[in-house]
Amino acid sequence: MSIPAEAFFLTAGFNGTLQQEIQQMVAEGILRGRFRAAEKMPSSRGLARHLGVSRITVTLAYTELVSGDYLTSRGRSGYFISDTAPRPPEFKPVDAPRREGVDWAALIGGRFTRHALPAKPEDWRSYPFPFIYGQADAALFDHQNWRQCALRALGRRDFEVLTDDFYERDDPMLVEYIVRNILPRRGIAARPEEVLLTMGAQNALWIAAEVLTGQGTRVAVENPCYPGLRAILGQLGATILPVSVDEEGLPPEAVPEGVRAVFTTASHHCPTNATMPIKRRAALLERAVAEDFLIIEDDYEFEMSFLKPAAPALKSLDREGRVIYAGSFSKSLFPGLRLGYLVASQGFIREARALRAAMLRHPPGHIQRTVAYFLSLGHYDALINRLNQAYKRRRTVMDEAIAAEGLEIAGRGAFGGSSFWMRGPESVDTDRLAADLRTKGVLIEPGRLFFDPSTAPGNYYRLAYSSIAQTRIPEGIALIAAAMRASGHKRP
């Protein structure tokens, strides 16, 4: 029996090549039981004519399906469904109405969802003026070399790294490069056994908080601070003590007594971009020694230092192992990578490794080895240089546009970064402002979430420039200023 060419059709919006779409159509037809063993496929010429594609595209798709044992070739007779092709599952789910019999709200109590942060627009790329933080600009990324590193990591030589379960271990090649090249740039000396890879900085902070805190544990956090950190500590039941920052970051003398840990973004404060001076860092460490507390340092944007060289990390001053350092490749490479690391004394890393092993074992081996190649072959440093040059140009354009429109910068930062921390008049609610601007194609980040909820002001907001084209910045800033004036702010 032959399968007619009319059984296949292309769909709009397929995320892949024509060859991949044809492969998927055939494979799905077999797995769903529509095509059966020994049935003859349409000729490559006939299917190409029906789909309106080149014959070579169909031929290549058929060849791949043969290698996957979905099809078999019988010379001049053509292609047939393989007798040993993957079969459809014997049992199919019953598509019938279901009555939910569990009261999840009563059972779980919303102990996690009540700390959840509002979702950012999934379709942010469709907005002409996306001043949102943490997203990557595809035009700046080194796709070709990343692809080559990923393919190399898929090679036979690295097969064990790709396929083995490391249990609680990490890729020694990547850890060695972090120890020998990444950390020394921050002034940190560490041994491989003092490094743990994580699924990004968020996961690193969660692991550190889970190991060090618990119900009622007193911890100090910066105010404002990274909202994800407050969510983590809230879910763990910690007692969160906010410490207001100034133009030099966290004041050590303002840290409350009796805390177990202090969380800080010393090198590049989130979100104001302030940098804690060396004198303050030393004072914070002195208090940590005297009062026996720990410091968790989130150094999330160290690489984005294009105005002047950044200061060494707070961890570099640590002589007693009191600082737990969290770094990330997700900001400098791309956020979807989800790869970061913790650096701390071996006693802490041992516990953190055991916790991670119980939850996810380790980050995927292929991702680890791909990053290791990308770093060791020099592509990472070239990318950072390209990003810094682009960000410096965008920052200059942003600065000029902000000044021209009379908007107020609340936190400028001395080293660079990828955003501005802004302040509107006290009468302006930036949550409403953001909603209004979204209808005009402009995305901004309201600042209320960064603050302690009990005293959060409503007039702050963040403008990032990592994912917006330089040419669009002036028009976008003008729209923000116009919306600000329409909400009651008079231009000076």
mmCIF file of C-alpha atoms in Angstrom, residues 111-120 133 200-210 213 219 221-238 240 263-265 269-271 296 298 300 331 338 445-453 462:
data_model
loop_
_atom_site.group_PDB
_atom_site.id
_atom_site.type_symbol
_atom_site.label_atom_id
_atom_site.label_comp_id
_atom_site.label_asym_id
_atom_site.label_seq_id
_atom_site.Cartn_x
_atom_site.Cartn_y
_atom_site.Cartn_z
ATOM 1 C CA ARG A 111 3.352 28.904 50.393
ATOM 2 C CA PHE A 112 5.305 29.240 47.149
ATOM 3 C CA THR A 113 2.912 31.097 44.848
ATOM 4 C CA ARG A 114 2.441 33.934 47.324
ATOM 5 C CA HIS A 115 6.136 34.754 46.839
ATOM 6 C CA ALA A 116 6.046 34.371 43.050
ATOM 7 C CA LEU A 117 7.071 37.374 40.959
ATOM 8 C CA PRO A 118 4.940 38.772 38.107
ATOM 9 C CA ALA A 119 5.789 37.221 34.757
ATOM 10 C CA LYS A 120 7.477 39.353 32.124
ATOM 11 C CA TYR A 133 16.582 43.800 32.003
ATOM 12 C CA GLY A 200 22.370 30.069 37.174
ATOM 13 C CA ALA A 201 22.761 32.689 39.908
ATOM 14 C CA GLN A 202 19.153 32.242 41.073
ATOM 15 C CA ASN A 203 19.827 28.575 41.811
ATOM 16 C CA ALA A 204 23.130 29.518 43.476
ATOM 17 C CA LEU A 205 21.339 31.913 45.830
ATOM 18 C CA TRP A 206 18.669 29.318 46.592
ATOM 19 C CA ILE A 207 21.281 26.679 47.458
ATOM 20 C CA ALA A 208 23.176 29.117 49.695
ATOM 21 C CA ALA A 209 19.983 30.229 51.430
ATOM 22 C CA GLU A 210 18.736 26.655 51.874
ATOM 23 C CA THR A 213 18.860 29.619 56.698
ATOM 24 C CA VAL A 219 19.092 37.554 57.498
ATOM 25 C CA VAL A 221 19.251 42.057 52.659
ATOM 26 C CA GLU A 222 19.809 45.291 50.796
ATOM 27 C CA ASN A 223 16.836 47.587 50.290
ATOM 28 C CA PRO A 224 16.122 47.771 47.412
ATOM 29 C CA CYS A 225 17.410 44.367 46.314
ATOM 30 C CA TYR A 226 17.000 41.633 43.727
ATOM 31 C CA PRO A 227 13.311 40.563 44.040
ATOM 32 C CA GLY A 228 14.134 36.903 43.428
ATOM 33 C CA LEU A 229 16.256 36.820 46.577
ATOM 34 C CA ARG A 230 13.401 38.090 48.731
ATOM 35 C CA ALA A 231 11.153 35.414 47.199
ATOM 36 C CA ILE A 232 13.676 32.683 48.031
ATOM 37 C CA LEU A 233 14.088 33.806 51.636
ATOM 38 C CA GLY A 234 10.336 34.226 52.041
ATOM 39 C CA GLN A 235 9.692 30.671 50.842
ATOM 40 C CA LEU A 236 12.246 29.369 53.359
ATOM 41 C CA GLY A 237 10.544 31.254 56.188
ATOM 42 C CA ALA A 238 13.564 33.391 57.032
ATOM 43 C CA ILE A 240 14.130 39.269 56.353
ATOM 44 C CA PHE A 263 23.205 39.102 51.242
ATOM 45 C CA THR A 264 24.884 41.787 49.151
ATOM 46 C CA THR A 265 25.663 42.805 45.567
ATOM 47 C CA HIS A 269 24.339 46.768 43.486
ATOM 48 C CA CYS A 270 21.007 45.540 42.210
ATOM 49 C CA PRO A 271 19.218 47.659 41.099
ATOM 50 C CA ILE A 296 26.661 35.907 50.435
ATOM 51 C CA ASP A 298 26.103 38.029 44.309
ATOM 52 C CA TYR A 300 26.045 39.166 38.801
ATOM 53 C CA LYS A 331 24.113 37.433 32.053
ATOM 54 C CA ARG A 338 21.161 28.867 33.206
ATOM 55 C CA GLU A 445 10.386 47.598 34.770
ATOM 56 C CA PRO A 446 8.471 49.142 37.719
ATOM 57 C CA GLY A 447 10.641 49.459 40.820
ATOM 58 C CA ARG A 448 8.196 48.582 43.591
ATOM 59 C CA LEU A 449 9.163 44.886 43.616
ATOM 60 C CA PHE A 450 12.767 45.700 44.497
ATOM 61 C CA PHE A 451 11.851 47.288 47.837
ATOM 62 C CA ASP A 452 10.739 45.965 51.198
ATOM 63 C CA PRO A 453 6.965 45.575 50.675
ATOM 64 C CA ARG A 462 14.532 50.427 35.793
#
